[in-house]
Amino acid sequence: MDMEKSRMSDTRLAEAAHSSFARHETFAPRFGWLHKAYMQVKDNPETFLADDAPVQLGVGKNMVYSMRYWSRAFKLTREHYGDDTNSRAMLSFPTWEARWLLDEDGADPYLEEPGSLWLLHWWLLCSRPGAKSWAPAWYVAFHIAPFSRFTAEDLTQLIVRHVNLSFREGPVEASIAKDVDCITKMYAPAPRGKIGAPGALEDLLACPFRELGLLEQVGQRGKMEWQFTTGVRTSLPARIVAYACLDYAARTTRGAGSISLARLANEHGGPGRAFRIREPDIATALEKVSGDHPGLQIVEAIGQQSLAFSSDPFELAWDVLDDQYDKVRSRPGFPTREEWAREYPKLADAEKRERKNQDAVEPQLALTEENV
């Protein structure tokens, strides 16, 4: 058995992400798109399908498709069939998280706080049963790629190999190459004097995620390369780190427990890889937050530090996040998750459908590994 293929098959990309490629129409997410999309779909789940969608959203037709993709990829919408049994069109329904973040009385509707971009970056990459990532190329780039410096061809070929090992049917390589181009366009500033094709400058200036400083262009002239940056993330709030750590722990437990900082820093799918921060950075952030939250504690045993939590880490995660944004959930009239679910029952249907589809992943992976 080829050892590289064996190692790669263990990443189980299909468990973490849907087979979804080049749905962004080459556009990285732009300032204002997510808020605008949310405000429309909360009143009309058919917004993205309407003939006048470009007019409603104030963008070109291809950008409508891109806004739809990014809204779903950031877990701000879920898609499901409407009530018309004769229609197979997928409508878009706003999640409670979108309500919490993007409503006019939400946490940060216009994404003015850098922490909100880090939060959305986490939502793009995070995965749990019933809420997998819709950005597999991004998942591979941040969570699985063994290199910190790469060419577009390097990353494209890595994603192609993981896709071929994880999904029964994959896209053409050109679609994955478009995702790689979008990743670099989304996170890396353009070098001076090299803007590229018409429209590229607008795309670069309009994408807020470049502010995170996660990628930079490096390399010799004639060989374009990118590199994930390292070091202290001054714009990354400690509470966002703590939220992501607890959210990651909630994938496997909904009760009291603990998770090692080494896992949080190094595992595929964890906040260390998503934010490109190291174990000491995670420890520093958690120590800051735990002082204000009695349910959290940094413990050490046999030379290993762990984050201990006294109750459901998912609920604790949202307590921490709410503190970062002046307790949004306590504002007058703010709906609970249960109230939001009653207003948009299709959200639960969409999650059930995704969980049902997940049942096919294990046999598919077993077949793939047998063939390898």
Short mmCIF file of C-alpha atoms in Angstrom, two decimals:
data_model
loop_
_atom_site.label_atom_id
_atom_site.label_comp_id
_atom_site.label_asym_id
_atom_site.label_seq_id
_atom_site.Cartn_x
_atom_site.Cartn_y
_atom_site.Cartn_z
CA MET A 1 0.00 0.00 0.00
CA ASP A 2 1.30 3.47 -0.85
CA MET A 3 2.05 5.08 2.52
CA GLU A 4 1.20 8.59 1.35
CA LYS A 5 -2.24 7.49 0.15
CA SER A 6 -2.82 5.54 3.35
CA ARG A 7 -1.95 8.57 5.45
CA MET A 8 -4.12 10.86 3.35
CA SER A 9 -7.12 8.52 3.52
CA ASP A 10 -7.05 8.90 7.29
CA THR A 11 -7.93 12.58 6.99
CA ARG A 12 -11.49 11.61 6.02
CA LEU A 13 -12.26 14.85 4.23
CA ALA A 14 -15.76 13.64 3.39
CA GLU A 15 -16.61 13.50 7.10
CA ALA A 16 -15.63 17.15 7.52
CA ALA A 17 -16.81 18.76 4.29
CA HIS A 18 -19.27 18.49 1.46
CA SER A 19 -18.12 17.98 -2.10
CA SER A 20 -18.63 21.62 -3.10
CA PHE A 21 -16.22 23.37 -5.45
CA ALA A 22 -16.02 26.65 -7.40
CA ARG A 23 -19.48 27.75 -6.27
CA HIS A 24 -18.20 31.28 -5.57
CA GLU A 25 -18.13 32.23 -9.27
CA THR A 26 -14.48 33.37 -8.72
CA PHE A 27 -15.57 36.12 -6.28
CA ALA A 28 -14.16 36.26 -2.78
CA PRO A 29 -16.70 37.50 -0.20
CA ARG A 30 -17.04 41.28 -0.28
CA PHE A 31 -17.87 43.96 2.28
CA GLY A 32 -21.61 44.16 2.85
CA TRP A 33 -22.57 40.97 1.04
CA LEU A 34 -23.37 38.84 4.07
CA HIS A 35 -25.48 41.47 5.81
CA LYS A 36 -27.35 42.29 2.61
CA ALA A 37 -28.03 38.61 1.89
CA TYR A 38 -29.25 37.97 5.43
CA MET A 39 -31.62 40.93 5.43
CA GLN A 40 -33.20 39.66 2.21
CA VAL A 41 -33.52 35.94 2.94
CA LYS A 42 -34.98 36.40 6.41
CA ASP A 43 -38.05 37.89 4.72
CA ASN A 44 -37.93 35.88 1.50
CA PRO A 45 -36.19 32.48 1.35
CA GLU A 46 -36.58 32.56 -2.45
CA THR A 47 -34.43 35.68 -2.78
CA PHE A 48 -31.51 34.02 -4.57
CA LEU A 49 -33.86 32.30 -7.04
CA ALA A 50 -35.90 35.37 -7.97
CA ASP A 51 -35.62 36.79 -11.48
CA ASP A 52 -34.99 40.21 -9.98
CA ALA A 53 -32.40 38.97 -7.45
CA PRO A 54 -29.67 41.18 -8.97
CA VAL A 55 -31.91 44.19 -8.41
CA GLN A 56 -32.85 43.18 -4.85
CA LEU A 57 -29.23 42.53 -3.90
CA GLY A 58 -27.68 45.28 -5.98
CA VAL A 59 -25.12 43.06 -7.70
CA GLY A 60 -24.57 41.28 -11.00
CA LYS A 61 -26.12 37.89 -11.74
CA ASN A 62 -22.93 35.92 -11.10
CA MET A 63 -22.47 37.76 -7.83
CA VAL A 64 -25.93 36.59 -6.75
CA TYR A 65 -24.68 33.01 -7.07
CA SER A 66 -21.56 33.95 -5.14
CA MET A 67 -23.52 35.61 -2.32
CA ARG A 68 -25.69 32.53 -2.05
CA TYR A 69 -22.63 30.30 -1.79
CA TRP A 70 -20.84 32.44 0.80
CA SER A 71 -23.95 32.78 2.95
CA ARG A 72 -24.21 29.01 3.08
CA ALA A 73 -20.46 28.43 3.44
CA PHE A 74 -20.26 30.74 6.47
CA LYS A 75 -23.20 28.83 7.99
CA LEU A 76 -25.44 31.88 7.83
CA THR A 77 -28.06 30.05 5.76
CA ARG A 78 -29.21 26.49 5.31
CA GLU A 79 -30.91 25.29 2.17
CA HIS A 80 -33.94 23.05 1.86
CA TYR A 81 -36.97 22.50 -0.32
CA GLY A 82 -39.95 24.79 0.14
CA ASP A 83 -43.52 23.76 0.90
CA ASP A 84 -44.38 23.28 -2.77
CA THR A 85 -44.05 19.51 -3.24
CA ASN A 86 -43.75 19.93 -7.00
CA SER A 87 -40.69 22.16 -6.76
CA ARG A 88 -37.16 20.85 -6.37
CA ALA A 89 -35.67 24.32 -5.92
CA MET A 90 -33.58 24.79 -2.80
CA LEU A 91 -34.57 27.83 -0.75
CA SER A 92 -32.29 29.66 1.68
CA PHE A 93 -33.23 30.05 5.35
CA PRO A 94 -31.27 32.23 7.80
CA THR A 95 -29.66 30.47 10.74
CA TRP A 96 -29.89 31.64 14.32
CA GLU A 97 -26.17 32.47 14.12
CA ALA A 98 -26.91 34.85 11.24
CA ARG A 99 -29.63 36.49 13.34
CA TRP A 100 -27.20 36.82 16.25
CA LEU A 101 -24.44 38.40 14.15
CA LEU A 102 -26.03 40.25 11.23
CA ASP A 103 -29.42 41.60 12.23
CA GLU A 104 -29.65 45.34 12.80
CA ASP A 105 -29.67 44.70 16.56
CA GLY A 106 -27.18 41.86 16.26
CA ALA A 107 -23.58 41.58 17.39
CA ASP A 108 -21.90 43.24 14.41
CA PRO A 109 -24.13 43.55 11.31
CA TYR A 110 -21.57 45.51 9.28
CA LEU A 111 -18.55 43.48 10.43
CA GLU A 112 -16.77 46.48 11.88
CA GLU A 113 -14.96 44.45 14.55
CA PRO A 114 -11.92 42.39 13.43
CA GLY A 115 -13.05 39.63 15.78
CA SER A 116 -16.17 39.15 13.64
CA LEU A 117 -14.02 38.28 10.61
CA TRP A 118 -12.07 35.76 12.67
CA LEU A 119 -15.38 34.29 13.85
CA LEU A 120 -16.67 33.96 10.28
CA HIS A 121 -13.36 32.42 9.25
CA TRP A 122 -13.88 29.80 11.97
CA TRP A 123 -17.47 29.15 10.87
CA LEU A 124 -16.25 28.68 7.29
CA LEU A 125 -13.76 26.00 8.33
CA CYS A 126 -15.42 24.31 11.31
CA SER A 127 -17.37 21.10 10.95
CA ARG A 128 -19.67 18.93 13.00
CA PRO A 129 -22.30 16.29 12.16
CA GLY A 130 -25.22 18.11 10.60
CA ALA A 131 -23.15 21.23 9.91
CA LYS A 132 -20.17 20.24 7.81
CA SER A 133 -17.98 22.70 5.94
CA TRP A 134 -19.10 23.80 2.48
CA ALA A 135 -15.54 24.84 1.63
CA PRO A 136 -13.46 21.65 1.27
CA ALA A 137 -10.61 23.40 -0.54
CA TRP A 138 -10.33 25.86 2.35
CA TYR A 139 -10.51 22.98 4.82
CA VAL A 140 -7.59 21.20 3.15
CA ALA A 141 -5.55 24.40 2.84
CA PHE A 142 -5.82 25.37 6.50
CA HIS A 143 -6.32 22.08 8.32
CA ILE A 144 -4.59 19.37 6.30
CA ALA A 145 -1.86 20.88 4.12
CA PRO A 146 1.54 19.76 5.46
CA PHE A 147 3.30 22.84 4.10
CA SER A 148 3.22 26.49 5.10
CA ARG A 149 4.64 27.76 1.78
CA PHE A 150 3.15 26.73 -1.53
CA THR A 151 2.48 27.49 -5.16
CA ALA A 152 -1.02 27.39 -6.59
CA GLU A 153 -0.10 24.12 -8.31
CA ASP A 154 1.12 22.60 -5.00
CA LEU A 155 -2.14 23.33 -3.22
CA THR A 156 -4.30 22.35 -6.19
CA GLN A 157 -2.64 18.94 -6.50
CA LEU A 158 -2.91 18.32 -2.74
CA ILE A 159 -6.64 19.08 -2.78
CA VAL A 160 -7.13 16.92 -5.89
CA ARG A 161 -5.54 13.94 -4.12
CA HIS A 162 -7.66 14.36 -1.00
CA VAL A 163 -10.82 14.76 -3.05
CA ASN A 164 -10.08 11.63 -5.06
CA LEU A 165 -9.55 9.65 -1.86
CA SER A 166 -12.57 11.06 -0.05
CA PHE A 167 -15.43 11.46 -2.52
CA ARG A 168 -16.97 9.03 -4.95
CA GLU A 169 -17.06 11.72 -7.63
CA GLY A 170 -14.90 14.82 -7.63
CA PRO A 171 -14.86 17.97 -9.75
CA VAL A 172 -12.56 18.62 -12.66
CA GLU A 173 -9.16 19.92 -11.60
CA ALA A 174 -9.96 23.34 -13.08
CA SER A 175 -12.69 23.84 -10.48
CA ILE A 176 -10.26 23.12 -7.65
CA ALA A 177 -7.76 25.51 -9.23
CA LYS A 178 -10.46 28.21 -9.10
CA ASP A 179 -10.89 27.55 -5.38
CA VAL A 180 -7.15 27.87 -4.82
CA ASP A 181 -7.12 31.17 -6.72
CA CYS A 182 -10.03 32.36 -4.57
CA ILE A 183 -8.23 31.35 -1.35
CA THR A 184 -5.19 33.45 -2.23
CA LYS A 185 -7.38 36.31 -3.43
CA MET A 186 -9.42 36.17 -0.23
CA TYR A 187 -6.59 36.22 2.31
CA ALA A 188 -3.43 37.61 0.69
CA PRO A 189 -2.85 41.29 -0.11
CA ALA A 190 -1.79 42.02 -3.67
CA PRO A 191 1.90 42.90 -4.00
CA ARG A 192 2.58 46.42 -5.12
CA GLY A 193 2.49 46.89 -8.86
CA LYS A 194 0.93 43.47 -9.55
CA ILE A 195 -2.81 43.83 -9.59
CA GLY A 196 -3.48 41.39 -12.44
CA ALA A 197 -6.61 41.09 -14.57
CA PRO A 198 -9.27 43.80 -14.92
CA GLY A 199 -11.52 43.72 -11.86
CA ALA A 200 -8.85 42.11 -9.68
CA LEU A 201 -8.10 45.38 -7.87
CA GLU A 202 -11.76 45.83 -6.98
CA ASP A 203 -11.94 42.24 -5.76
CA LEU A 204 -8.86 42.65 -3.58
CA LEU A 205 -9.93 45.96 -2.09
CA ALA A 206 -13.45 44.71 -1.43
CA CYS A 207 -12.59 41.51 0.49
CA PRO A 208 -12.44 42.11 4.24
CA PHE A 209 -10.67 38.84 5.09
CA ARG A 210 -7.35 40.14 3.83
CA GLU A 211 -7.29 42.15 7.08
CA LEU A 212 -6.65 38.93 9.01
CA GLY A 213 -3.14 38.69 7.58
CA LEU A 214 -3.22 34.91 7.26
CA LEU A 215 -1.46 34.73 3.89
CA GLU A 216 1.32 36.67 2.21
CA GLN A 217 2.89 36.43 -1.21
CA VAL A 218 6.53 35.36 -1.18
CA GLY A 219 9.05 33.85 -3.57
CA GLN A 220 11.31 34.86 -6.40
CA ARG A 221 10.25 36.82 -9.44
CA GLY A 222 8.55 34.57 -11.96
CA LYS A 223 7.54 31.98 -9.37
CA MET A 224 4.45 33.07 -7.48
CA GLU A 225 4.24 31.49 -4.03
CA TRP A 226 2.22 32.11 -0.90
CA GLN A 227 2.93 31.47 2.74
CA PHE A 228 0.75 31.15 5.81
CA THR A 229 1.91 33.75 8.30
CA THR A 230 2.81 33.01 11.91
CA GLY A 231 3.25 35.05 15.06
CA VAL A 232 0.95 36.86 17.46
CA ARG A 233 -2.49 37.62 16.01
CA THR A 234 -3.05 41.06 17.48
CA SER A 235 -6.51 41.38 15.90
CA LEU A 236 -7.71 37.98 17.17
CA PRO A 237 -9.63 38.45 20.46
CA ALA A 238 -8.98 35.95 23.24
CA ARG A 239 -12.71 35.25 23.54
CA ILE A 240 -12.92 34.26 19.86
CA VAL A 241 -10.09 31.78 20.46
CA ALA A 242 -11.85 30.43 23.55
CA TYR A 243 -15.15 30.18 21.68
CA ALA A 244 -13.50 28.18 18.88
CA CYS A 245 -11.78 25.87 21.38
CA LEU A 246 -15.05 25.11 23.17
CA ASP A 247 -16.94 24.81 19.89
CA TYR A 248 -14.36 22.27 18.72
CA ALA A 249 -14.63 20.34 21.99
CA ALA A 250 -18.42 20.26 21.55
CA ARG A 251 -18.02 18.06 18.46
CA THR A 252 -17.40 15.07 20.71
CA THR A 253 -19.06 15.91 24.02
CA ARG A 254 -22.02 17.90 25.34
CA GLY A 255 -21.12 17.54 29.01
CA ALA A 256 -18.34 18.42 31.41
CA GLY A 257 -14.89 17.29 30.36
CA SER A 258 -11.55 18.49 29.07
CA ILE A 259 -9.47 18.67 25.90
CA SER A 260 -5.71 19.03 25.66
CA LEU A 261 -4.23 22.22 24.31
CA ALA A 262 -2.03 20.09 22.07
CA ARG A 263 -5.14 18.75 20.34
CA LEU A 264 -6.62 22.22 20.01
CA ALA A 265 -3.39 23.46 18.45
CA ASN A 266 -2.58 20.59 16.12
CA GLU A 267 -5.58 18.48 15.15
CA HIS A 268 -7.22 18.75 11.74
CA GLY A 269 -10.33 20.85 12.23
CA GLY A 270 -9.05 22.56 15.36
CA PRO A 271 -8.61 26.28 16.06
CA GLY A 272 -4.81 26.12 16.02
CA ARG A 273 -4.72 25.22 12.35
CA ALA A 274 -7.68 27.42 11.43
CA PHE A 275 -6.16 30.53 13.00
CA ARG A 276 -2.55 29.47 12.40
CA ILE A 277 -1.64 29.92 16.06
CA ARG A 278 0.47 27.73 18.32
CA GLU A 279 -0.22 26.05 21.64
CA PRO A 280 1.30 28.87 23.77
CA ASP A 281 -0.94 31.40 21.98
CA ILE A 282 -3.99 29.27 22.75
CA ALA A 283 -2.90 28.94 26.39
CA THR A 284 -2.49 32.71 26.73
CA ALA A 285 -5.95 33.38 25.29
CA LEU A 286 -7.64 30.76 27.46
CA GLU A 287 -5.95 32.02 30.60
CA LYS A 288 -7.31 35.51 29.90
CA VAL A 289 -10.84 34.24 29.40
CA SER A 290 -10.97 31.66 32.18
CA GLY A 291 -10.56 34.38 34.81
CA ASP A 292 -14.00 35.73 33.88
CA HIS A 293 -15.67 32.35 33.44
CA PRO A 294 -15.69 29.99 36.45
CA GLY A 295 -16.76 27.11 34.20
CA LEU A 296 -13.39 27.17 32.43
CA GLN A 297 -10.02 26.21 33.83
CA ILE A 298 -6.53 25.47 32.52
CA VAL A 299 -5.24 22.31 34.21
CA GLU A 300 -1.90 20.55 33.93
CA ALA A 301 -1.06 16.88 34.35
CA ILE A 302 2.09 14.98 33.37
CA GLY A 303 3.43 18.06 31.67
CA GLN A 304 0.38 18.53 29.44
CA GLN A 305 -2.03 21.44 29.66
CA SER A 306 -5.74 20.97 29.06
CA LEU A 307 -8.84 23.13 28.94
CA ALA A 308 -11.34 21.80 31.50
CA PHE A 309 -15.01 22.80 31.27
CA SER A 310 -17.62 22.17 33.96
CA SER A 311 -20.66 21.89 31.67
CA ASP A 312 -21.74 21.68 28.03
CA PRO A 313 -18.87 23.25 26.03
CA PHE A 314 -21.29 24.39 23.31
CA GLU A 315 -23.28 26.49 25.77
CA LEU A 316 -20.11 27.77 27.43
CA ALA A 317 -18.77 28.74 24.00
CA TRP A 318 -21.77 30.96 23.40
CA ASP A 319 -21.55 32.48 26.87
CA VAL A 320 -17.97 33.50 26.09
CA LEU A 321 -18.87 34.79 22.63
CA ASP A 322 -21.83 36.76 23.93
CA ASP A 323 -19.55 38.49 26.43
CA GLN A 324 -17.36 39.63 23.55
CA TYR A 325 -20.36 41.44 22.04
CA ASP A 326 -22.07 42.92 25.11
CA LYS A 327 -24.50 40.05 25.66
CA VAL A 328 -26.52 40.12 22.45
CA ARG A 329 -28.81 37.32 23.61
CA SER A 330 -30.00 39.43 26.56
CA ARG A 331 -31.22 42.31 24.40
CA PRO A 332 -34.99 42.94 24.39
CA GLY A 333 -36.83 40.84 21.85
CA PHE A 334 -33.84 38.72 20.89
CA PRO A 335 -35.12 35.23 19.95
CA THR A 336 -33.90 32.05 21.54
CA ARG A 337 -32.72 29.22 19.30
CA GLU A 338 -36.00 27.46 19.92
CA GLU A 339 -38.05 30.50 18.92
CA TRP A 340 -35.97 30.96 15.76
CA ALA A 341 -36.40 27.28 14.90
CA ARG A 342 -40.17 27.65 15.17
CA GLU A 343 -40.07 30.65 12.84
CA TYR A 344 -37.93 28.74 10.29
CA PRO A 345 -38.79 25.03 10.65
CA LYS A 346 -36.96 24.24 7.40
CA LEU A 347 -33.67 24.75 9.27
CA ALA A 348 -34.30 21.56 11.22
CA ASP A 349 -35.31 19.75 8.03
CA ALA A 350 -32.05 20.82 6.38
CA GLU A 351 -30.00 19.52 9.30
CA LYS A 352 -31.84 16.19 9.28
CA ARG A 353 -31.21 15.87 5.55
CA GLU A 354 -27.50 16.52 6.02
CA ARG A 355 -27.25 14.00 8.85
CA LYS A 356 -29.03 11.42 6.72
CA ASN A 357 -26.63 12.02 3.85
CA GLN A 358 -23.73 11.55 6.25
CA ASP A 359 -24.78 7.91 6.69
CA ALA A 360 -23.38 7.19 3.23
CA VAL A 361 -19.92 8.53 4.06
CA GLU A 362 -18.62 5.58 6.09
CA PRO A 363 -19.32 2.87 3.48
CA GLN A 364 -17.92 5.15 0.80
CA LEU A 365 -14.72 5.70 2.78
CA ALA A 366 -14.36 1.99 3.46
CA LEU A 367 -14.63 1.29 -0.27
CA THR A 368 -12.07 3.99 -1.04
CA GLU A 369 -9.57 2.69 1.49
CA GLU A 370 -10.02 -0.88 0.28
CA ASN A 371 -9.24 0.25 -3.26
CA VAL A 372 -6.17 2.11 -2.03
#
